[in-house]
mmCIF file of C-alpha atoms in Angstrom:
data_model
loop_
_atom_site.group_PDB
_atom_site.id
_atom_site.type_symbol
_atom_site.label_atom_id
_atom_site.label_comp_id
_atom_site.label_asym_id
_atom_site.label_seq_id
_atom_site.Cartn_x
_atom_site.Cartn_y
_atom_site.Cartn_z
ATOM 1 C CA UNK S 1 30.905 120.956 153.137
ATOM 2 C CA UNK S 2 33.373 118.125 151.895
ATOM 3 C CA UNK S 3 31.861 118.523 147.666
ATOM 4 C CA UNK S 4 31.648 122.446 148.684
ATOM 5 C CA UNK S 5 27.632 122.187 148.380
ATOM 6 C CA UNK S 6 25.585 125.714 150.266
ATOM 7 C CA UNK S 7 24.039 124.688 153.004
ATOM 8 C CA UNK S 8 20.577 126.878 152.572
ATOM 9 C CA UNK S 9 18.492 128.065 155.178
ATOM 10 C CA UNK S 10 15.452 125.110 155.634
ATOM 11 C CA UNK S 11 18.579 122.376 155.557
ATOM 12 C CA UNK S 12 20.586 124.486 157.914
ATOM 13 C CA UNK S 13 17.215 124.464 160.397
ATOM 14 C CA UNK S 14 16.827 120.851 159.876
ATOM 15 C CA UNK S 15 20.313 119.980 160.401
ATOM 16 C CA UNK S 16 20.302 121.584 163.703
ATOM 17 C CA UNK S 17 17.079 120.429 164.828
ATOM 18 C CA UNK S 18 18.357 116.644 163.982
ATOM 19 C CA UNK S 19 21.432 117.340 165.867
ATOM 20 C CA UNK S 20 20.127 119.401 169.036
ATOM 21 C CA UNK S 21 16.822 116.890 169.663
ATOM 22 C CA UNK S 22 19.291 113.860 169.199
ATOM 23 C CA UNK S 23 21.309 115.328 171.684
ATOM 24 C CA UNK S 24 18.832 116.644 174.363
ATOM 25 C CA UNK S 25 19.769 119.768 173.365
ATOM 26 C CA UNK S 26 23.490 119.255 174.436
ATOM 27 C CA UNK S 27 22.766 117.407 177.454
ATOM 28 C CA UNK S 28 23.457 113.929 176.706
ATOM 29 C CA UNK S 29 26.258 111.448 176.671
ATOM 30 C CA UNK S 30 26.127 111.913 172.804
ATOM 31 C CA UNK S 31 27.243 115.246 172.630
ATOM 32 C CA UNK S 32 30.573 115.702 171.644
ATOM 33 C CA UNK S 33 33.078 118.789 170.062
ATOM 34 C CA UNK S 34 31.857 117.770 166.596
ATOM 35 C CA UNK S 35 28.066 118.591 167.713
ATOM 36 C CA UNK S 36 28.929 121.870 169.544
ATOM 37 C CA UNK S 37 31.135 123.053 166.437
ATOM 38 C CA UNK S 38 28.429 121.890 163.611
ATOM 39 C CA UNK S 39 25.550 123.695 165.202
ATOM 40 C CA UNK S 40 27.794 127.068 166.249
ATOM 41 C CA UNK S 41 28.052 126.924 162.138
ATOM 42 C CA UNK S 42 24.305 126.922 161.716
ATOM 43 C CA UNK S 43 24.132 129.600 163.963
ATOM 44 C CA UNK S 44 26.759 131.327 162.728
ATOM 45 C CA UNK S 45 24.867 130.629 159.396
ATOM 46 C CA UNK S 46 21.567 132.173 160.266
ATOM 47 C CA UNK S 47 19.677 129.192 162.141
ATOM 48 C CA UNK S 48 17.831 130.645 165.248
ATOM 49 C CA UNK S 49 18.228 128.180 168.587
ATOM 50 C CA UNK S 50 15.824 130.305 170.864
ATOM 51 C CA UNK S 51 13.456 130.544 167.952
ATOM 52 C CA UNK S 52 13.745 126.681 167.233
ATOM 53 C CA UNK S 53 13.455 125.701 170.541
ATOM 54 C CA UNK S 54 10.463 127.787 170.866
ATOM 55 C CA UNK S 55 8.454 126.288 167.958
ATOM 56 C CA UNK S 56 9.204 122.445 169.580
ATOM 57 C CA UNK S 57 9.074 123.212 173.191
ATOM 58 C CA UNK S 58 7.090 125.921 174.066
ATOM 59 C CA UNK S 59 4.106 125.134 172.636
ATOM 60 C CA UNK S 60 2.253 122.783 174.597
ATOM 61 C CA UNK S 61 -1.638 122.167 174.795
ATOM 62 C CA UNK S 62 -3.383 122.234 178.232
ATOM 63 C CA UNK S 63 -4.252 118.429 177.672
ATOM 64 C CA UNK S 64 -0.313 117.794 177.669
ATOM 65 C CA UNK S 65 0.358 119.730 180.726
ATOM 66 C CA UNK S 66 -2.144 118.338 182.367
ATOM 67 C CA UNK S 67 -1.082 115.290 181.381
ATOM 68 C CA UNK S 68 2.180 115.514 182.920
ATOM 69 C CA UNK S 69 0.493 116.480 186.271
ATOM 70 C CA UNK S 70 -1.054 112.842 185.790
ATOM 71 C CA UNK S 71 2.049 111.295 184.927
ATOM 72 C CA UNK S 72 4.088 113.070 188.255
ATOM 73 C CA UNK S 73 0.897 112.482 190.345
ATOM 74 C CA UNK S 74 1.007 108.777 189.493
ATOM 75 C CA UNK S 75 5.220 109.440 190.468
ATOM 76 C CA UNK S 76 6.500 106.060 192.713
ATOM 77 C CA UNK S 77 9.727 105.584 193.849
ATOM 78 C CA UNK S 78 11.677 102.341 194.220
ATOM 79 C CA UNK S 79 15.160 100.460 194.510
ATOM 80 C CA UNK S 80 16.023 103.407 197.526
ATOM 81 C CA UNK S 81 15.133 106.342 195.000
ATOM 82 C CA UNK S 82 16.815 105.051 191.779
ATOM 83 C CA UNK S 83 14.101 103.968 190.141
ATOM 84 C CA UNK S 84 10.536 106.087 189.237
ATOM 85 C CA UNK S 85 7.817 104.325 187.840
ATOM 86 C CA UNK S 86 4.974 106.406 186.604
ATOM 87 C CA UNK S 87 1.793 105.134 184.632
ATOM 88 C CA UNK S 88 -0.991 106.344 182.840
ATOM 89 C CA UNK S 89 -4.123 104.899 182.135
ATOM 90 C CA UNK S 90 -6.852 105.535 179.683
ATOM 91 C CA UNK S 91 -8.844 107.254 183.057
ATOM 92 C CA UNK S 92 -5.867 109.738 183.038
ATOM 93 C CA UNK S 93 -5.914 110.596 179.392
ATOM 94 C CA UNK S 94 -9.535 111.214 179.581
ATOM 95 C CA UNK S 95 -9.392 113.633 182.376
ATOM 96 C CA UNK S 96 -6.856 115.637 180.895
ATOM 97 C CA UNK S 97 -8.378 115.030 177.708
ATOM 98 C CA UNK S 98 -4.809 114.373 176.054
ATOM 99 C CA UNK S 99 -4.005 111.772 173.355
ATOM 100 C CA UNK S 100 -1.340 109.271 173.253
ATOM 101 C CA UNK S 101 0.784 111.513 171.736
ATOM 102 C CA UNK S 102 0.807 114.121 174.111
ATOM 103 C CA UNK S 103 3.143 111.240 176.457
ATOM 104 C CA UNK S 104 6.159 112.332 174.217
ATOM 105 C CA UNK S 105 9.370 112.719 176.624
ATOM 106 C CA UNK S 106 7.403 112.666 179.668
ATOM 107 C CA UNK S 107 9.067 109.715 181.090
ATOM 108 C CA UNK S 108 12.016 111.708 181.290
ATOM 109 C CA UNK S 109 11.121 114.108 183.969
ATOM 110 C CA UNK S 110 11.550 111.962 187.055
ATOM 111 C CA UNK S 111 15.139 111.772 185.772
ATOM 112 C CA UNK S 112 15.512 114.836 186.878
ATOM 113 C CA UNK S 113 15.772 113.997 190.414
ATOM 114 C CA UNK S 114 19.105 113.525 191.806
ATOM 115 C CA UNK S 115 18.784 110.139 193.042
ATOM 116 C CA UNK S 116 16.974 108.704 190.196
ATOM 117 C CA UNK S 117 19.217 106.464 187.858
ATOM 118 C CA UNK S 118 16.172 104.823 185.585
ATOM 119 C CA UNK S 119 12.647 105.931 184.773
ATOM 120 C CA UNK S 120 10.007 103.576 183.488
ATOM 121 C CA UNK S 121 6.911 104.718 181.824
ATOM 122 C CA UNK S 122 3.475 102.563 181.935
ATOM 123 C CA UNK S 123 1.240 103.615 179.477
ATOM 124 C CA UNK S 124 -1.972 101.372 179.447
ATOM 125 C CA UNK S 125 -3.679 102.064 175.659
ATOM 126 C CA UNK S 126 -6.677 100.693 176.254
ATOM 127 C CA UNK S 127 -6.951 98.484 173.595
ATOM 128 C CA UNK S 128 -5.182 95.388 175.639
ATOM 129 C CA UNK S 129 -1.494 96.723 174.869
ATOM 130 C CA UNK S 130 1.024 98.590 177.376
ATOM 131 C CA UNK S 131 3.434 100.521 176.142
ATOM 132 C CA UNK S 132 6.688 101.166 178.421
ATOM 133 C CA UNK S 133 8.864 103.390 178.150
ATOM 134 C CA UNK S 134 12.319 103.484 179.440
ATOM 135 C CA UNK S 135 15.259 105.803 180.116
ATOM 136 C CA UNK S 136 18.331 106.174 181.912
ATOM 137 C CA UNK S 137 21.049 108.172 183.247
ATOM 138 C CA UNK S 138 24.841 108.441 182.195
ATOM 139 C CA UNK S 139 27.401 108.055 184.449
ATOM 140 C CA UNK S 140 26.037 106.342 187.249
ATOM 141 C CA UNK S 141 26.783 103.150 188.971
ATOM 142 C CA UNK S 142 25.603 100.758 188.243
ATOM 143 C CA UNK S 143 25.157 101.766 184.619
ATOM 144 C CA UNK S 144 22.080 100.623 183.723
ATOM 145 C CA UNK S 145 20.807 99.410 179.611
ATOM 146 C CA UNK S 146 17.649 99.988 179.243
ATOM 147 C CA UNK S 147 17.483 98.632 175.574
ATOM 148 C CA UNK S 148 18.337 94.975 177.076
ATOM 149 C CA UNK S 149 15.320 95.155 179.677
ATOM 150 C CA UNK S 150 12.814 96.201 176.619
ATOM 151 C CA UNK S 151 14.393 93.571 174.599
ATOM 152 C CA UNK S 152 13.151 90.900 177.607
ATOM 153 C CA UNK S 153 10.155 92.536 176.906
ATOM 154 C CA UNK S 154 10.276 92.043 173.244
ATOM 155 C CA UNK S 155 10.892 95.773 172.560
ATOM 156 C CA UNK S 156 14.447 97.311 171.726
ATOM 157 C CA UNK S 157 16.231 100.881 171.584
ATOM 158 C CA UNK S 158 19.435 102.590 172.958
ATOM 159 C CA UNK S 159 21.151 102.236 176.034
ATOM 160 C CA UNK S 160 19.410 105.502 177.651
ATOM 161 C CA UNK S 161 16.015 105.161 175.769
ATOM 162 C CA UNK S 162 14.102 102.142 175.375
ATOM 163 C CA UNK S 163 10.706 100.625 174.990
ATOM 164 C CA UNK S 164 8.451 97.810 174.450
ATOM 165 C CA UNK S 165 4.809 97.371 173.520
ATOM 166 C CA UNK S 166 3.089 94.649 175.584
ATOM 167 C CA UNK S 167 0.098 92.370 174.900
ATOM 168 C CA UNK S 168 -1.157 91.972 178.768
ATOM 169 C CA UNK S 169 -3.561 93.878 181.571
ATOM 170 C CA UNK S 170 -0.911 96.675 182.968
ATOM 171 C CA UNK S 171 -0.845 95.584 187.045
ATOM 172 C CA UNK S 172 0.486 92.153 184.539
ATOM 173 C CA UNK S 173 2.985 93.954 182.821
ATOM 174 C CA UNK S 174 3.754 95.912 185.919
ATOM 175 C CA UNK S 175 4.785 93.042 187.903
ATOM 176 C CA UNK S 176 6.503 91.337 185.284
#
């Protein structure tokens, strides 16, 4: 807009995909007037949230869903009900017959429970390495970084998403 460039149609889509997915689609601490007003111009422009949403969202294998059934079946709750800790092991992915991949943003389900203020992720590979995921919540007391506890763990990230990769059996990296 500032050198009076056209925005066309495949950089309007990808400009509002960037924005919306980096801000939960509007539901995180990140999103602010500038975010709202940018993507009511791509729609106003053409771009297609429903459709969008649609194509990254609403499109899940059974192996994922069934995945997730592993991941809230494996559900514990700690600290009172402020923390959840799920895990997955490489039993779980073969049941469901689901990939690594298919874990994508599923540590961020328990946060949907009102009393949960942090959600941690266990995700043993197989291969030796356990990959944890971390998240949490915006405005609560205490406010909790997740990026410093990965970084104890030799991992890094934001404040509300972290995660770390560990070398170590998971009940290990569990109790650490």
């Amino acid at each position: 807009r500032t050198v009076g460039w056209p925005i066309h149609e495949e950089a309007a889509r990808a400009l509002f995909v960037g924005i919306a997915t980096d801000t939960g689609w509007f539901r995180h601490s990140n999103t602010d007037q500038r975010a709202f007003a940018v993507c009511a111009d791509l729609v106003a422009q053409g771009v297609q949230s429903n459709t969008i949403y649609q194509a990254l969202y609403q499109r899940e294998s059974v192996a994922r869903v069934r995945l997730l059934g592993a991941s809230l079946a494996s559900l514990e709750l700690r600290a009172g009900g402020r923390l959840a800790i799920m895990t997955l092991d490489p039993r779980a992915f073969a049941a469901c017959a689901a990939s690594q991949g298919d874990t994508e943003d599923l540590v961020n389900e328990p946060l949907r429970i009102a009393e949960v203020v942090v959600s941690l992720m266990f995700v043993d590979t197989g291969d030796g390495i356990v990959r944890i995921n971390l998240r949490s919540k915006a405005g609560t007391s205490p406010d909790i970084d997740v990026a410093e506890l990965a970084k104890s763990l030799g991992g890094g990230g934001h404040r509300r998403a972290a995660g770390a990769r560990v070398s170590a059996p998971l009940a290990d990296v569990r109790a650490r």
